[in-house]
Short mmCIF file of C-alpha atoms and ligand atoms in Angstrom, two decimals:
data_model
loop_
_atom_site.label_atom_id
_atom_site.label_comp_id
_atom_site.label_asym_id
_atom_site.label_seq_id
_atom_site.Cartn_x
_atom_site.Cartn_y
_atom_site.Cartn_z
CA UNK A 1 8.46 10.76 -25.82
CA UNK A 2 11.38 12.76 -24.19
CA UNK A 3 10.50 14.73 -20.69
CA UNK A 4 12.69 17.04 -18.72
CA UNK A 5 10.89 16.67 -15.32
CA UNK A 6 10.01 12.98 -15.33
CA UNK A 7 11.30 9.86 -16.17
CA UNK A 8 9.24 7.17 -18.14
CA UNK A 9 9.46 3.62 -17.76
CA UNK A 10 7.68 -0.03 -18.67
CA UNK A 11 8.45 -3.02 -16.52
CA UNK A 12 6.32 -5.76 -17.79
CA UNK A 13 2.73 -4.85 -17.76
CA UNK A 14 3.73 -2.24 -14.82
CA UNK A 15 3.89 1.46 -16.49
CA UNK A 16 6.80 3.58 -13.96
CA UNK A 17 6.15 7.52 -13.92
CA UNK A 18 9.68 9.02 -11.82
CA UNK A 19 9.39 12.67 -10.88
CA UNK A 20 12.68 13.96 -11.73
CA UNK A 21 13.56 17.48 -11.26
CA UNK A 22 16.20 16.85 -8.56
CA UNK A 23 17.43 20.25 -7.94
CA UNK A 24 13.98 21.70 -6.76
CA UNK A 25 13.16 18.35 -4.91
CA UNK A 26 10.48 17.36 -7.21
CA UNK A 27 8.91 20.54 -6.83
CA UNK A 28 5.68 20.61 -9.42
CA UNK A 29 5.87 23.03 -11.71
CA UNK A 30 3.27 23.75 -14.44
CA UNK A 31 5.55 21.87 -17.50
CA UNK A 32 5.76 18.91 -14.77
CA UNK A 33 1.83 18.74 -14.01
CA UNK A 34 1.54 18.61 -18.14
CA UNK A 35 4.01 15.54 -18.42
CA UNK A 36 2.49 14.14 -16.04
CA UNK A 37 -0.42 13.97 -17.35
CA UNK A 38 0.41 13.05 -20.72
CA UNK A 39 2.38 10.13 -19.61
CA UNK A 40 -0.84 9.10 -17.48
CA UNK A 41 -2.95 9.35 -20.96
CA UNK A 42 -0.45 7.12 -22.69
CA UNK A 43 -0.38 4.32 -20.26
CA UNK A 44 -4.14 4.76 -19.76
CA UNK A 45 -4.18 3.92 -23.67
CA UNK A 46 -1.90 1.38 -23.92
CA UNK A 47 -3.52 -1.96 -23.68
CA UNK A 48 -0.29 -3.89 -22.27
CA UNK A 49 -0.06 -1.79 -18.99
CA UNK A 50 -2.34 -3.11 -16.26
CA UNK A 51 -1.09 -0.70 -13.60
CA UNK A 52 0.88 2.16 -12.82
CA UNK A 53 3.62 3.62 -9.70
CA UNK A 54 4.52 7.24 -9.32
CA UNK A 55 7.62 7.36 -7.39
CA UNK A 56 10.12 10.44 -7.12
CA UNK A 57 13.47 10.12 -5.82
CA UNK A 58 14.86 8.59 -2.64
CA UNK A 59 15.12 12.11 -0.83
CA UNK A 60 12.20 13.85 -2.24
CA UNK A 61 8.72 12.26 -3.94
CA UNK A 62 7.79 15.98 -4.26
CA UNK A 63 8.44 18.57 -2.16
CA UNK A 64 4.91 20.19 -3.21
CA UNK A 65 3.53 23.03 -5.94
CA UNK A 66 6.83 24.94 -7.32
CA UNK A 67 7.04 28.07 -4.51
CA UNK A 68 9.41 29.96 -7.17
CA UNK A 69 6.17 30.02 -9.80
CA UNK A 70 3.24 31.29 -7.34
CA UNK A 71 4.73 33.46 -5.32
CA UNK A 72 3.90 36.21 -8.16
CA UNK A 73 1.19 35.41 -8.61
CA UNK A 74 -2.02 37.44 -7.81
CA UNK A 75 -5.75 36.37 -7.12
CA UNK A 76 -6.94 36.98 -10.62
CA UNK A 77 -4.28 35.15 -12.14
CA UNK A 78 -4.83 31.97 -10.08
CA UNK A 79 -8.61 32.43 -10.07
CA UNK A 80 -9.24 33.14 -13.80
CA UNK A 81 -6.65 30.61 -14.93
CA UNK A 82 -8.43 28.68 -12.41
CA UNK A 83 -4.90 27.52 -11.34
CA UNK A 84 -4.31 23.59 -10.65
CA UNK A 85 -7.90 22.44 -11.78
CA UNK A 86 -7.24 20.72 -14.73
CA UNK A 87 -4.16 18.46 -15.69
CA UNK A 88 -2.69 18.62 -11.90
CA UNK A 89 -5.91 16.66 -10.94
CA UNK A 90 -5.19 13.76 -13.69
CA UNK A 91 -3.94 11.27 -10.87
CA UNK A 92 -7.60 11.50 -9.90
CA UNK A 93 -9.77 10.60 -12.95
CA UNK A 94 -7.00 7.46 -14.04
CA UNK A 95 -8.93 4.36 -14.25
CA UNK A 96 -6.38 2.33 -14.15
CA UNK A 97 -4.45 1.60 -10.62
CA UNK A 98 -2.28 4.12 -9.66
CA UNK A 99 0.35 3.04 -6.67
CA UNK A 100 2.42 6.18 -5.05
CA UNK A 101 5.86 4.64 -3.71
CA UNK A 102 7.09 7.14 -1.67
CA UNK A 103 10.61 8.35 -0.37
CA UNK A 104 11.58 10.87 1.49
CA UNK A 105 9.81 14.63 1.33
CA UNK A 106 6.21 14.25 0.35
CA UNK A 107 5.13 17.78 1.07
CA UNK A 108 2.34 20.05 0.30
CA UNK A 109 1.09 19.29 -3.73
CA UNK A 110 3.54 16.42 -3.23
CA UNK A 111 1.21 15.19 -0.29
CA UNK A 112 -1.67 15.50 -2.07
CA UNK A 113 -0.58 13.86 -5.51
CA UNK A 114 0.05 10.95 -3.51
CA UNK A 115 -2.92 11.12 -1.71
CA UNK A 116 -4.95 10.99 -5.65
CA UNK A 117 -3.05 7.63 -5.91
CA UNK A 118 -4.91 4.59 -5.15
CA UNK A 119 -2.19 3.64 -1.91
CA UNK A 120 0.60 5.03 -0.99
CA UNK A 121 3.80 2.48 -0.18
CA UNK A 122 5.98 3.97 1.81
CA UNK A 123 9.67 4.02 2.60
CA UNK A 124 10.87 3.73 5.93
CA UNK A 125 12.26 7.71 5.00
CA UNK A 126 9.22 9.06 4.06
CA UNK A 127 8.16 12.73 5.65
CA UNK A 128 3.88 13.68 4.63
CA UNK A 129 3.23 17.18 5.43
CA UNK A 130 0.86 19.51 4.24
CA UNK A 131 3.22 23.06 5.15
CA UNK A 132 0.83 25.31 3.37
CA UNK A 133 0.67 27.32 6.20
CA UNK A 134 3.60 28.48 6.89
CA UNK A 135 3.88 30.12 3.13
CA UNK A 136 0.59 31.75 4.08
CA UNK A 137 -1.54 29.79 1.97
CA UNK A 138 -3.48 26.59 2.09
CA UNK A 139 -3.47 22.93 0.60
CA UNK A 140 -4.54 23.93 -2.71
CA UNK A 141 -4.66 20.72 -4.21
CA UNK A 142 -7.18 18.59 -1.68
CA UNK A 143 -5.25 18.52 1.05
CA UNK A 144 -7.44 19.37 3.49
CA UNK A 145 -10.28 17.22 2.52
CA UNK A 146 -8.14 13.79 1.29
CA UNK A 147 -5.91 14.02 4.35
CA UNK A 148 -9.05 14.48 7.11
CA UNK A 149 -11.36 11.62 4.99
CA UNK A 150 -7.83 9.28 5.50
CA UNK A 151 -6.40 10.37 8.83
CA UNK A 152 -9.47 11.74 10.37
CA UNK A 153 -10.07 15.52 11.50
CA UNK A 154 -7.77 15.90 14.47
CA UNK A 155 -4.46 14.90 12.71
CA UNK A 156 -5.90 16.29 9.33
CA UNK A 157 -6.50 19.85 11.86
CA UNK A 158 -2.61 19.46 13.64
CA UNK A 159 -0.82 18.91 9.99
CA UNK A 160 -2.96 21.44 8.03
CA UNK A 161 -2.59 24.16 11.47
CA UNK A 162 1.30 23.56 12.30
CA UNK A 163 2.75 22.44 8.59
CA UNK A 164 4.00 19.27 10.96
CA UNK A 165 5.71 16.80 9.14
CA UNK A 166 4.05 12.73 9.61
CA UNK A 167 6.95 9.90 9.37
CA UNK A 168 6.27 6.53 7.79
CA UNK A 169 5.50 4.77 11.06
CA UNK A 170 2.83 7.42 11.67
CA UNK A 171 1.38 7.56 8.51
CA UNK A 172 0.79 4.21 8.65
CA UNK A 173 -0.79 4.14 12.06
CA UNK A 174 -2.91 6.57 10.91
CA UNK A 175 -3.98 4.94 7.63
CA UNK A 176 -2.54 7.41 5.23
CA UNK A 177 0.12 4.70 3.67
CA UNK A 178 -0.82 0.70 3.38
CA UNK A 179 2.86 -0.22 3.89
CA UNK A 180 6.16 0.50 4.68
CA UNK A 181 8.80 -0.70 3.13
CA UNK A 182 12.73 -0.70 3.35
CA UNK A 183 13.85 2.69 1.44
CA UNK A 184 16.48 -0.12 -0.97
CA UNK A 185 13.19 -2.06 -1.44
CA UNK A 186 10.57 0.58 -2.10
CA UNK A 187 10.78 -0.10 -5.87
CA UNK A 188 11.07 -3.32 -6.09
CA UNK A 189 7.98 -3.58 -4.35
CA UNK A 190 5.92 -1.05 -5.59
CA UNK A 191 6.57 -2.58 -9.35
CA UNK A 192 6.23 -6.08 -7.57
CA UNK A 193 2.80 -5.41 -6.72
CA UNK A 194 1.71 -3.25 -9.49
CA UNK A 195 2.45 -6.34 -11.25
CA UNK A 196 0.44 -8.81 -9.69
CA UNK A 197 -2.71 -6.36 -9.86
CA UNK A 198 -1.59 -5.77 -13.39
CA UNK A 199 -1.63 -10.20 -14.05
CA UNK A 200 -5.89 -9.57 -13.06
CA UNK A 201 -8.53 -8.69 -15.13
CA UNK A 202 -8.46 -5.51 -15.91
CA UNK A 203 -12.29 -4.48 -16.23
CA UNK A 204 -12.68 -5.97 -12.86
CA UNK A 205 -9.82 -3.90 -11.43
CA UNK A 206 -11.04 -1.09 -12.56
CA UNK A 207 -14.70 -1.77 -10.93
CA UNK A 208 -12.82 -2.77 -7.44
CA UNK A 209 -11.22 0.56 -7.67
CA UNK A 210 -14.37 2.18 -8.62
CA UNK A 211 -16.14 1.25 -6.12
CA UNK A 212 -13.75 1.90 -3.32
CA UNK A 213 -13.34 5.42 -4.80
CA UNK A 214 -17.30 5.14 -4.50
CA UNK A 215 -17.18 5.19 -0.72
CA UNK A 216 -15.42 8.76 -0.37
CA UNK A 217 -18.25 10.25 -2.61
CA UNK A 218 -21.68 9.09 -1.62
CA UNK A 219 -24.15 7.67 1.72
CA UNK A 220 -23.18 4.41 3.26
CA UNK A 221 -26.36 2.84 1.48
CA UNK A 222 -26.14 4.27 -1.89
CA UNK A 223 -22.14 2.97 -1.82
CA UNK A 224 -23.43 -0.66 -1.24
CA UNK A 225 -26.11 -0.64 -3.44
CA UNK A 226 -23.43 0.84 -6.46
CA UNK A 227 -21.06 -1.71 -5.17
CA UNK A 228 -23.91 -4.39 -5.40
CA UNK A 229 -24.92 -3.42 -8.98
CA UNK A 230 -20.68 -3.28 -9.93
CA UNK A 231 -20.99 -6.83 -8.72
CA UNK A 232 -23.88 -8.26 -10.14
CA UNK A 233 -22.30 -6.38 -13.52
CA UNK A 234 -19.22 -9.02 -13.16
CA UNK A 235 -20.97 -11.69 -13.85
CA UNK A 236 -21.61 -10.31 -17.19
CA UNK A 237 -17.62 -10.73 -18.14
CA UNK A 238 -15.73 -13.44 -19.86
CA UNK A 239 -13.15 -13.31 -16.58
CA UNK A 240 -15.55 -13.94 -13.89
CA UNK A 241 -16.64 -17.20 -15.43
CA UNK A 242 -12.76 -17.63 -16.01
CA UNK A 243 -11.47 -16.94 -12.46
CA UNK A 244 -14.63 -18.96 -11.06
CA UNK A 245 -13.85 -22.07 -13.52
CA UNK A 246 -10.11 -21.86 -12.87
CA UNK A 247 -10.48 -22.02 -9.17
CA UNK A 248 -13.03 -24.82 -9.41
CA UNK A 249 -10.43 -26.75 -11.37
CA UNK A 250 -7.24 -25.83 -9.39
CA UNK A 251 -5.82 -24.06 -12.07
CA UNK A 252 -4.58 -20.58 -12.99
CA UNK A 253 -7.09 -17.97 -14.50
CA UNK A 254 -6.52 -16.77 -17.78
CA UNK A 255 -7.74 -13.58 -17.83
CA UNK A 256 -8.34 -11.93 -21.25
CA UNK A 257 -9.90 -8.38 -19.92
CA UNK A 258 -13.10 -9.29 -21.72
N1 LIG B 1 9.10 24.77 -4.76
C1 LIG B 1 10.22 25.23 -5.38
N2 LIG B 1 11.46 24.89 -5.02
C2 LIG B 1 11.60 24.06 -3.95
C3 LIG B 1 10.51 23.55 -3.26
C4 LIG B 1 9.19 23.93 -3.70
N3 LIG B 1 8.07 23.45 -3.13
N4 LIG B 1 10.96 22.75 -2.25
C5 LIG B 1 12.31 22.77 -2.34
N5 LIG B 1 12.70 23.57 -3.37
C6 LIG B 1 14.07 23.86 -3.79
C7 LIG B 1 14.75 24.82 -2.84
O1 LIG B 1 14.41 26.16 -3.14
C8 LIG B 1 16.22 24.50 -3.10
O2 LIG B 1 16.59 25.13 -4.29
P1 LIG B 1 18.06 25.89 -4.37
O3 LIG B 1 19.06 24.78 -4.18
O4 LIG B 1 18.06 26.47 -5.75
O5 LIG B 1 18.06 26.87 -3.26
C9 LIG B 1 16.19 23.00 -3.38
O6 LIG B 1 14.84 22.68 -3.72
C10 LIG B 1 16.58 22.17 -2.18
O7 LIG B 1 15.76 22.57 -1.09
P2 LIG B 1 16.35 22.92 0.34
O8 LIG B 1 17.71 23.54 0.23
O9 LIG B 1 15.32 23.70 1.08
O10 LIG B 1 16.51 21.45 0.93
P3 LIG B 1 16.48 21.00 2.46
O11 LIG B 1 16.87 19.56 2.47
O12 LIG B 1 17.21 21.96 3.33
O13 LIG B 1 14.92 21.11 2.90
C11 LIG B 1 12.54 20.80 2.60
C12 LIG B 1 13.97 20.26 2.34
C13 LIG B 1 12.22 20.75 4.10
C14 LIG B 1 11.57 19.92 1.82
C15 LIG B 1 12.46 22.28 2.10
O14 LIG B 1 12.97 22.35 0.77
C16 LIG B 1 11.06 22.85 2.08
O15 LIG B 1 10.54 23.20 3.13
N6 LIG B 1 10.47 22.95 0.89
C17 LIG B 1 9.15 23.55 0.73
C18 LIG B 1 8.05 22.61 1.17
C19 LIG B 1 6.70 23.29 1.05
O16 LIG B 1 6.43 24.31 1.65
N7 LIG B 1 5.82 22.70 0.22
C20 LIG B 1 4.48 23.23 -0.04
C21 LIG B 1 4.48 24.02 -1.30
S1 LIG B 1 2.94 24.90 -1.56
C22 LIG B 1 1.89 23.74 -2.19
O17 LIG B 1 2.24 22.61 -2.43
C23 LIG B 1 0.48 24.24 -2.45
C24 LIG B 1 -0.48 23.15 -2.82
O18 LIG B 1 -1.18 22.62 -1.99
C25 LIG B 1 -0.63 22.76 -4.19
#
């Protein structure tokens, strides 16, 4: 399928979205969100991808929601057309993993799209900011409540207040990013990865991720208990008794996603 804001790739089992609309930084505009998303449906379907990274450019990951397309609009056109709840929350419902490697500018939507990922790897270059503010709006995307659940309320308060932009080293002091990485490497190592989660069973990947994702939405108790039940529910799979077996005999599992 031919895009004209993002670039498609397959590395393996690894499935590579680029944001590519250089001359407005990445900036999301509607036809963007809907590529997006379709290329997200078509590696969800496809059988022979095991994982997925978003990545944008080496200056810009996204520079947020396109300024040039809301700034005429009104409050009934964003409220009735219920703007950016729909397709621009599609990072969020993927099943499979989802791994944001990101460079430079990740600012506003851009912020938050990486923040629906399942981790963020980071360049050495990479800028977080949620600069809502300073346009005289707000994170509109879930900003405000992804950022404070990952970097806790005072940050979450300063970046959401000031529009203050968060470098890689403190974004991954503060827990927002799991690595950083050399800006030359940030590929490599985002398809690196994505392919060794990609090499695992599948069902079970998705349950892991599940059940992380379970502990931003419920009580401390009823997380363990659905973790607890996601685990007992392994043992019902072809791959568990594979990955068990192959240990036991010092071999390498053969995982067939069953
Ligand atoms: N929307 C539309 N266009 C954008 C854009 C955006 N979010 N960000 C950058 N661009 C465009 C600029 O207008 C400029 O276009 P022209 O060359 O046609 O003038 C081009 O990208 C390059 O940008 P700059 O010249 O500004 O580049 P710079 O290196 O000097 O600055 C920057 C980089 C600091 C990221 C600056 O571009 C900037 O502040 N961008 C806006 C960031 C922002 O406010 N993001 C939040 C958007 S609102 C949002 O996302 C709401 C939400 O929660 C969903």
């Amino acid at each position: 399928m031919a895009y004209s804001h993002i670039v498609v790739d397959v590395k393996g089992s690894v499935g590579i979205i680029r944001l590519d609309r250089p001359k407005a930084l990445n900036a999301l505009c509607a036809e963007l969100f809907v590529e997006l998303a379709e290329a997200l449906d078509g590696f969800e379907a496809n059988d022979a991808i095991g994982a997925i990274v978003l990545t944008g450019s080496k200056k810009a990951f996204a520079a947020g929601a396109d300024i040039m397309e809301m700034q005429t609009k009104n409050y009934m056109d964003v409220y009735m057309g219920n703007f950016l709840t729909g397709q621009e929350e599609r990072i969020s419902t993927c099943r499979k993993p989802v791994i944001a490697a990101v460079a430079g500018y990740a600012l506003g939507g851009g912020c938050e799209i990486a923040m629906m990922c399942d981790f963020i790897l980071a360049a050495d270059n990479a800028q977080f900011g949620q600069p809502e503010i300073k346009l005289g709006t707000i994170p509109g995307l879930g900003g405000t409540q992804r950022l404070t659940r990952f970097v806790g309320k005072s940050k979450a308060m300063e970046m959401c207040l000031t529009g203050r932009m968060m470098g890689a080293e403190e974004a991954e002091r503060a827990g927002l990013v799991s690595r950083i990485v050399p800006l030359d490497d940030l590929m490599d190592e985002a398809v690196k990865v994505a392919g060794e989660i990609a090499e695992l069973s599948q069902p079970i990947v998705m349950m892991a991720k599940e059940s992380v994702k379970k502990s931003y939405e419920t009580t401390l108790r009823e997380g363990i208990m659905f973790e607890r039940r996601v685990f007992h529910s392994t043992f019902s799979t072809e791959d568990q008794k594979e990955g068990m077996s192959a240990f036991a005999e010092k071999r390498t599992p053969e995982f067939k996603n069953r």
